PDB file of C-alpha atoms in Angstrom:
ATOM      1  CA  GLN W  52     166.624 131.703 190.630  1.00 51.00           C
ATOM      2  CA  GLN W  53     164.637 131.224 187.566  1.00 53.00           C
ATOM      3  CA  GLN W  54     164.212 134.708 185.810  1.00 88.00           C
ATOM      4  CA  VAL W  55     162.656 136.223 182.795  1.00 95.00           C
ATOM      5  CA  LYS W  56     163.787 139.769 182.044  1.00 96.00           C
ATOM      6  CA  GLN W  57     161.437 141.733 179.753  1.00 97.00           C
ATOM      7  CA  SER W  58     162.086 144.894 178.036  1.00 96.00           C
ATOM      8  CA  PRO W  59     160.921 147.640 177.494  1.00 97.00           C
ATOM      9  CA  GLN W  60     158.607 148.513 180.248  1.00 95.00           C
ATOM     10  CA  SER W  61     156.300 150.486 177.921  1.00 96.00           C
ATOM     11  CA  LEU W  62     156.261 151.191 174.294  1.00 97.00           C
ATOM     12  CA  ILE W  63     154.387 153.887 172.104  1.00 97.00           C
ATOM     13  CA  VAL W  64     154.310 153.318 168.178  1.00 97.00           C
ATOM     14  CA  GLN W  65     152.200 154.630 165.561  1.00 97.00           C
ATOM     15  CA  LYS W  66     149.541 152.496 163.731  1.00 97.00           C
ATOM     16  CA  GLY W  67     151.234 150.463 160.921  1.00 97.00           C
ATOM     17  CA  GLY W  68     154.565 150.490 163.055  1.00 97.00           C
ATOM     18  CA  ILE W  69     156.434 147.238 164.174  1.00 97.00           C
ATOM     19  CA  PRO W  70     156.742 147.080 168.153  1.00 98.00           C
ATOM     20  CA  ILE W  71     159.370 144.825 169.435  1.00 98.00           C
ATOM     21  CA  ILE W  72     159.476 143.376 172.813  1.00 98.00           C
ATOM     22  CA  ASN W  73     162.199 141.406 174.033  1.00 98.00           C
ATOM     23  CA  CYS W  74     162.905 138.770 176.716  1.00 98.00           C
ATOM     24  CA  ALA W  75     165.991 137.065 178.228  1.00 97.00           C
ATOM     25  CA  TYR W  76     166.086 134.331 180.231  1.00 96.00           C
ATOM     26  CA  GLU W  77     169.051 132.541 182.383  1.00 93.00           C
ATOM     27  CA  ASN W  78     167.822 128.866 182.865  1.00 91.00           C
ATOM     28  CA  THR W  79     169.088 126.939 179.826  1.00 90.00           C
ATOM     29  CA  ALA W  80     166.421 124.107 180.742  1.00 89.00           C
ATOM     30  CA  PHE W  81     163.531 126.306 179.884  1.00 90.00           C
ATOM     31  CA  ASP W  82     161.831 124.684 176.710  1.00 88.00           C
ATOM     32  CA  TYR W  83     158.601 126.489 176.443  1.00 90.00           C
ATOM     33  CA  PHE W  84     158.112 130.231 175.706  1.00 93.00           C
ATOM     34  CA  PRO W  85     154.590 131.585 175.444  1.00 93.00           C
ATOM     35  CA  TRP W  86     153.547 135.376 175.260  1.00 97.00           C
ATOM     36  CA  TYR W  87     150.392 136.427 176.982  1.00 97.00           C
ATOM     37  CA  GLN W  88     148.339 139.576 175.885  1.00 98.00           C
ATOM     38  CA  GLN W  89     146.233 141.354 178.473  1.00 97.00           C
ATOM     39  CA  PHE W  90     143.704 144.148 177.856  1.00 97.00           C
ATOM     40  CA  PRO W  91     142.869 146.494 180.731  1.00 94.00           C
ATOM     41  CA  GLY W  92     140.587 144.944 183.357  1.00 93.00           C
ATOM     42  CA  LYS W  93     140.766 141.504 181.746  1.00 95.00           C
ATOM     43  CA  GLY W  94     142.827 138.467 182.784  1.00 96.00           C
ATOM     44  CA  PRO W  95     145.883 137.720 180.334  1.00 97.00           C
ATOM     45  CA  ALA W  96     145.210 135.313 177.351  1.00 96.00           C
ATOM     46  CA  LEU W  97     147.798 133.191 175.352  1.00 94.00           C
ATOM     47  CA  LEU W  98     148.818 135.021 172.116  1.00 96.00           C
ATOM     48  CA  ILE W  99     151.591 132.515 170.683  1.00 94.00           C
ATOM     49  CA  ALA W 100     154.149 130.243 171.821  1.00 92.00           C
ATOM     50  CA  ILE W 101     157.473 128.688 170.678  1.00 92.00           C
ATOM     51  CA  ARG W 102     159.466 125.769 171.590  1.00 89.00           C
ATOM     52  CA  PRO W 103     163.326 125.968 171.003  1.00 88.00           C
ATOM     53  CA  ASP W 104     163.523 123.437 168.233  1.00 89.00           C
ATOM     54  CA  VAL W 105     162.532 126.277 165.667  1.00 91.00           C
ATOM     55  CA  SER W 106     163.892 130.013 165.656  1.00 93.00           C
ATOM     56  CA  GLU W 107     160.683 131.676 164.502  1.00 96.00           C
ATOM     57  CA  LYS W 108     156.757 131.259 164.334  1.00 95.00           C
ATOM     58  CA  LYS W 109     154.230 133.576 163.060  1.00 96.00           C
ATOM     59  CA  GLU W 110     150.466 133.696 163.774  1.00 95.00           C
ATOM     60  CA  GLY W 111     148.822 136.234 161.752  1.00 96.00           C
ATOM     61  CA  ARG W 112     150.483 139.688 162.576  1.00 97.00           C
ATOM     62  CA  PHE W 113     152.319 138.138 165.527  1.00 97.00           C
ATOM     63  CA  THR W 114     155.886 136.618 165.427  1.00 97.00           C
ATOM     64  CA  ILE W 115     158.160 135.227 167.809  1.00 96.00           C
ATOM     65  CA  SER W 116     161.892 135.095 167.231  1.00 96.00           C
ATOM     66  CA  PHE W 117     164.079 132.687 169.195  1.00 95.00           C
ATOM     67  CA  ASN W 118     167.748 132.943 169.826  1.00 95.00           C
ATOM     68  CA  LYS W 119     168.881 129.793 171.889  1.00 93.00           C
ATOM     69  CA  SER W 120     172.355 130.805 171.989  1.00 93.00           C
ATOM     70  CA  ALA W 121     171.878 134.253 173.246  1.00 95.00           C
ATOM     71  CA  LYS W 122     168.840 133.137 175.442  1.00 95.00           C
ATOM     72  CA  GLN W 123     166.639 135.533 174.007  1.00 97.00           C
ATOM     73  CA  PHE W 124     163.140 135.653 172.530  1.00 97.00           C
ATOM     74  CA  SER W 125     161.152 138.318 171.005  1.00 98.00           C
ATOM     75  CA  LEU W 126     157.665 139.526 169.899  1.00 98.00           C
ATOM     76  CA  HIS W 127     157.227 141.374 166.653  1.00 98.00           C
ATOM     77  CA  ILE W 128     153.849 142.811 166.085  1.00 98.00           C
ATOM     78  CA  MET W 129     153.366 143.636 162.200  1.00 97.00           C
ATOM     79  CA  ASP W 130     151.335 146.436 160.779  1.00 97.00           C
ATOM     80  CA  SER W 131     150.196 147.117 164.729  1.00 97.00           C
ATOM     81  CA  GLN W 132     146.518 148.481 165.335  1.00 97.00           C
ATOM     82  CA  PRO W 133     145.111 150.587 168.045  1.00 97.00           C
ATOM     83  CA  GLY W 134     143.106 147.399 169.251  1.00 97.00           C
ATOM     84  CA  ASP W 135     146.760 145.805 169.875  1.00 98.00           C
ATOM     85  CA  SER W 136     147.301 148.316 172.700  1.00 98.00           C
ATOM     86  CA  ALA W 137     147.590 146.070 175.679  1.00 98.00           C
ATOM     87  CA  THR W 138     150.222 144.687 178.254  1.00 97.00           C
ATOM     88  CA  TYR W 139     152.113 141.987 176.809  1.00 98.00           C
ATOM     89  CA  PHE W 140     153.918 139.227 179.201  1.00 97.00           C
ATOM     90  CA  CYS W 141     156.578 136.748 178.017  1.00 97.00           C
ATOM     91  CA  ALA W 142     156.894 133.547 180.159  1.00 95.00           C
ATOM     92  CA  ALA W 143     159.003 130.481 180.381  1.00 93.00           C
ATOM     93  CA  SER W 144     158.730 127.149 181.752  1.00 89.00           C
ATOM     94  CA  ILE W 145     160.550 123.757 181.820  1.00 84.00           C
ATOM     95  CA  GLY W 146     158.892 120.562 180.256  1.00 69.00           C
ATOM     96  CA  LEU W 147     155.352 120.062 179.511  1.00 62.00           C
ATOM     97  CA  GLY W 148     153.004 120.527 182.346  1.00 59.00           C
ATOM     98  CA  TYR W 149     156.153 119.643 184.932  1.00 57.00           C
ATOM     99  CA  SER W 150     156.915 123.249 185.905  1.00 67.00           C
ATOM    100  CA  THR W 151     155.026 126.426 186.444  1.00 85.00           C
ATOM    101  CA  LEU W 152     155.393 129.597 183.931  1.00 89.00           C
ATOM    102  CA  THR W 153     157.735 132.069 185.171  1.00 91.00           C
ATOM    103  CA  PHE W 154     156.652 135.481 183.791  1.00 94.00           C
ATOM    104  CA  GLY W 155     158.361 138.631 182.673  1.00 95.00           C
ATOM    105  CA  LYS W 156     157.336 141.849 184.255  1.00 95.00           C
ATOM    106  CA  GLY W 157     155.027 143.053 181.171  1.00 96.00           C
ATOM    107  CA  THR W 158     155.384 145.554 178.550  1.00 97.00           C
ATOM    108  CA  MET W 159     152.694 148.024 178.018  1.00 97.00           C
ATOM    109  CA  LEU W 160     152.103 148.920 174.473  1.00 98.00           C
ATOM    110  CA  LEU W 161     150.049 151.828 173.149  1.00 98.00           C
ATOM    111  CA  VAL W 162     149.327 151.978 169.207  1.00 98.00           C
ATOM    112  CA  SER W 163     148.359 155.411 168.439  1.00 97.00           C
ATOM    113  CA  PRO W 164     146.082 156.030 165.503  1.00 93.00           C
TER     114      PRO W 164
ATOM    115  CA  ASN J 173     131.532 127.158 178.607  1.00 75.00           C
ATOM    116  CA  ALA J 174     131.926 129.703 181.341  1.00 82.00           C
ATOM    117  CA  GLY J 175     135.896 129.051 181.297  1.00 94.00           C
ATOM    118  CA  VAL J 176     137.561 130.309 184.689  1.00 97.00           C
ATOM    119  CA  THR J 177     135.390 132.437 186.836  1.00 97.00           C
ATOM    120  CA  GLN J 178     136.446 134.169 189.961  1.00 98.00           C
ATOM    121  CA  THR J 179     134.410 135.479 192.777  1.00 97.00           C
ATOM    122  CA  PRO J 180     134.326 138.374 194.025  1.00 97.00           C
ATOM    123  CA  LYS J 181     135.339 140.897 191.361  1.00 96.00           C
ATOM    124  CA  PHE J 182     135.955 143.538 193.985  1.00 96.00           C
ATOM    125  CA  ARG J 183     136.544 143.615 197.717  1.00 96.00           C
ATOM    126  CA  VAL J 184     137.808 145.949 200.500  1.00 97.00           C
ATOM    127  CA  LEU J 185     138.710 144.555 203.596  1.00 96.00           C
ATOM    128  CA  LYS J 186     140.361 146.203 206.930  1.00 97.00           C
ATOM    129  CA  THR J 187     143.945 144.891 208.241  1.00 97.00           C
ATOM    130  CA  GLY J 188     143.452 141.665 210.112  1.00 97.00           C
ATOM    131  CA  GLN J 189     140.224 140.739 208.300  1.00 97.00           C
ATOM    132  CA  SER J 190     139.967 137.502 206.751  1.00 96.00           C
ATOM    133  CA  MET J 191     138.474 136.304 203.349  1.00 96.00           C
ATOM    134  CA  THR J 192     138.496 133.442 200.729  1.00 97.00           C
ATOM    135  CA  LEU J 193     138.646 134.183 197.135  1.00 98.00           C
ATOM    136  CA  LEU J 194     136.915 131.272 194.929  1.00 97.00           C
ATOM    137  CA  CYS J 195     138.022 130.246 191.658  1.00 98.00           C
ATOM    138  CA  ALA J 196     135.891 127.731 189.468  1.00 98.00           C
ATOM    139  CA  GLN J 197     136.701 126.311 186.195  1.00 97.00           C
ATOM    140  CA  ASP J 198     134.459 123.987 183.771  1.00 96.00           C
ATOM    141  CA  MET J 199     136.938 122.703 181.382  1.00 93.00           C
ATOM    142  CA  ASN J 200     137.844 119.707 183.431  1.00 92.00           C
ATOM    143  CA  HIS J 201     141.611 120.827 183.727  1.00 91.00           C
ATOM    144  CA  GLU J 202     143.946 119.168 186.183  1.00 90.00           C
ATOM    145  CA  TYR J 203     146.007 122.158 187.197  1.00 92.00           C
ATOM    146  CA  MET J 204     144.911 125.645 188.867  1.00 94.00           C
ATOM    147  CA  TYR J 205     146.891 128.292 189.916  1.00 95.00           C
ATOM    148  CA  TRP J 206     146.803 131.575 192.087  1.00 97.00           C
ATOM    149  CA  TYR J 207     148.620 134.869 190.870  1.00 97.00           C
ATOM    150  CA  ARG J 208     148.783 138.143 191.797  1.00 97.00           C
ATOM    151  CA  GLN J 209     149.745 141.189 189.504  1.00 97.00           C
ATOM    152  CA  ASP J 210     151.170 144.212 190.941  1.00 94.00           C
ATOM    153  CA  PRO J 211     152.271 147.355 189.046  1.00 89.00           C
ATOM    154  CA  GLY J 212     155.640 146.876 187.551  1.00 86.00           C
ATOM    155  CA  MET J 213     155.723 143.209 189.146  1.00 88.00           C
ATOM    156  CA  GLY J 214     154.203 141.076 186.367  1.00 90.00           C
ATOM    157  CA  LEU J 215     152.403 138.131 187.345  1.00 94.00           C
ATOM    158  CA  ARG J 216     153.739 136.528 190.470  1.00 94.00           C
ATOM    159  CA  LEU J 217     152.742 132.712 191.523  1.00 94.00           C
ATOM    160  CA  ILE J 218     151.194 132.378 194.906  1.00 96.00           C
ATOM    161  CA  HIS J 219     150.016 128.707 195.088  1.00 96.00           C
ATOM    162  CA  TYR J 220     149.230 126.208 192.505  1.00 94.00           C
ATOM    163  CA  SER J 221     147.777 122.927 192.181  1.00 94.00           C
ATOM    164  CA  VAL J 222     148.368 119.740 189.818  1.00 90.00           C
ATOM    165  CA  GLY J 223     145.425 117.817 190.915  1.00 91.00           C
ATOM    166  CA  GLU J 224     142.142 117.495 193.316  1.00 93.00           C
ATOM    167  CA  GLY J 225     143.768 117.354 196.778  1.00 93.00           C
ATOM    168  CA  THR J 226     146.886 118.806 196.035  1.00 93.00           C
ATOM    169  CA  THR J 227     148.346 121.944 196.626  1.00 95.00           C
ATOM    170  CA  ALA J 228     151.945 123.646 196.326  1.00 94.00           C
ATOM    171  CA  LYS J 229     153.780 126.863 197.103  1.00 95.00           C
ATOM    172  CA  GLY J 230     154.768 129.481 194.499  1.00 93.00           C
ATOM    173  CA  GLU J 231     157.067 132.178 194.365  1.00 91.00           C
ATOM    174  CA  VAL J 232     155.006 134.422 196.868  1.00 95.00           C
ATOM    175  CA  PRO J 233     153.079 132.179 199.341  1.00 97.00           C
ATOM    176  CA  ASP J 234     153.459 133.776 202.652  1.00 96.00           C
ATOM    177  CA  GLY J 235     150.234 135.167 204.391  1.00 96.00           C
ATOM    178  CA  TYR J 236     148.007 132.811 201.702  1.00 97.00           C
ATOM    179  CA  ASN J 237     146.603 129.331 201.958  1.00 97.00           C
ATOM    180  CA  VAL J 238     144.715 127.274 199.434  1.00 97.00           C
ATOM    181  CA  SER J 239     142.619 124.407 198.982  1.00 97.00           C
ATOM    182  CA  ARG J 240     141.579 122.222 196.202  1.00 97.00           C
ATOM    183  CA  LEU J 241     138.918 119.850 197.543  1.00 95.00           C
ATOM    184  CA  LYS J 242     137.071 119.631 194.178  1.00 96.00           C
ATOM    185  CA  LYS J 243     138.757 119.401 190.904  1.00 95.00           C
ATOM    186  CA  GLN J 244     136.674 122.394 189.403  1.00 97.00           C
ATOM    187  CA  ASN J 245     137.430 124.870 192.409  1.00 97.00           C
ATOM    188  CA  PHE J 246     140.417 126.323 194.119  1.00 98.00           C
ATOM    189  CA  LEU J 247     140.054 128.571 197.006  1.00 98.00           C
ATOM    190  CA  LEU J 248     142.586 131.336 198.205  1.00 98.00           C
ATOM    191  CA  GLY J 249     142.305 132.405 201.728  1.00 97.00           C
ATOM    192  CA  LEU J 250     143.924 135.274 203.729  1.00 96.00           C
ATOM    193  CA  GLU J 251     143.752 134.706 207.216  1.00 92.00           C
ATOM    194  CA  SER J 252     144.939 138.109 208.337  1.00 96.00           C
ATOM    195  CA  ALA J 253     144.865 140.711 205.598  1.00 96.00           C
ATOM    196  CA  ALA J 254     147.732 142.942 205.546  1.00 97.00           C
ATOM    197  CA  PRO J 255     147.868 146.264 203.409  1.00 97.00           C
ATOM    198  CA  SER J 256     150.682 144.606 201.433  1.00 96.00           C
ATOM    199  CA  GLN J 257     148.177 141.993 200.139  1.00 97.00           C
ATOM    200  CA  THR J 258     146.437 144.757 198.130  1.00 97.00           C
ATOM    201  CA  SER J 259     146.614 143.463 194.683  1.00 97.00           C
ATOM    202  CA  VAL J 260     144.684 142.068 191.503  1.00 98.00           C
ATOM    203  CA  TYR J 261     144.411 138.501 191.865  1.00 98.00           C
ATOM    204  CA  PHE J 262     144.177 136.110 189.035  1.00 98.00           C
ATOM    205  CA  CYS J 263     143.161 132.432 188.730  1.00 98.00           C
ATOM    206  CA  ALA J 264     144.331 130.039 185.925  1.00 96.00           C
ATOM    207  CA  SER J 265     143.858 126.719 184.817  1.00 94.00           C
ATOM    208  CA  SER J 266     145.414 124.308 182.280  1.00 91.00           C
ATOM    209  CA  PRO J 267     144.722 120.732 180.992  1.00 87.00           C
ATOM    210  CA  GLY J 268     148.022 119.470 182.292  1.00 76.00           C
ATOM    211  CA  VAL J 269     150.285 116.818 180.932  1.00 68.00           C
ATOM    212  CA  SER J 270     147.715 114.348 179.687  1.00 63.00           C
ATOM    213  CA  GLN J 271     146.419 116.813 177.362  1.00 62.00           C
ATOM    214  CA  GLY J 272     149.587 117.742 176.004  1.00 63.00           C
ATOM    215  CA  THR J 273     149.425 121.672 176.275  1.00 68.00           C
ATOM    216  CA  ASP J 274     150.618 124.234 178.687  1.00 76.00           C
ATOM    217  CA  THR J 275     148.257 126.862 178.047  1.00 86.00           C
ATOM    218  CA  GLN J 276     146.838 128.575 181.052  1.00 91.00           C
ATOM    219  CA  TYR J 277     143.332 129.914 180.862  1.00 94.00           C
ATOM    220  CA  PHE J 278     142.750 133.261 183.109  1.00 96.00           C
ATOM    221  CA  GLY J 279     139.994 134.299 185.103  1.00 97.00           C
ATOM    222  CA  PRO J 280     138.765 137.947 185.061  1.00 96.00           C
ATOM    223  CA  GLY J 281     140.716 138.823 188.109  1.00 97.00           C
ATOM    224  CA  THR J 282     139.595 140.195 191.637  1.00 97.00           C
ATOM    225  CA  ARG J 283     140.826 143.511 192.805  1.00 97.00           C
ATOM    226  CA  LEU J 284     141.648 143.386 196.299  1.00 97.00           C
ATOM    227  CA  THR J 285     142.247 146.403 198.633  1.00 97.00           C
ATOM    228  CA  VAL J 286     143.339 146.101 202.270  1.00 97.00           C
ATOM    229  CA  LEU J 287     143.071 149.294 204.138  1.00 96.00           C
TER     230      LEU J 287
END
């Protein structure tokens, strides 16, 4: 069964800290790894995504690190702000548009002022 | 563009009642999805559709039915609601292979309570 394991379940950091959220997958056929961000009372929204041909991708303060051999990928948030407080989901899928996303169980991040 | 909209936003049902959740998107997306979100369980796919008139089962399809009679609409039905179906339901859509992206766009959710 396709699985994506996400950790930690929750995370508290101080403003300016660098929270790191980790995900591990089992299916080596996965080739698309997005992160979604969800604020309370809202639907998730795509934050950043990576494909396995690169080991790192940065968009603003958000960075995905990808380790193909370990079948792991992680999200780093540089200079975290209280406005980053949200639930973050990692996900994975096979092929562009040919399969559905398998989501991790989510990490609730709180950035204290 | 309104994006993805869901109706209703909240609903309380009694066990055994039926209801239909409506999802509409105005982005001309090919693919549409229904998820449920429960505490500590993440997002679990109920059913999805890769085009008008087509549907497929996801991870947790039991107790739900869907229909996609029009490209822009995706309906989720509960024929006989059970307390285990108390959840927040999200609809999403994505452009599909033809537009070269997997990004899913989510609606605001429907909070359903079954008593």
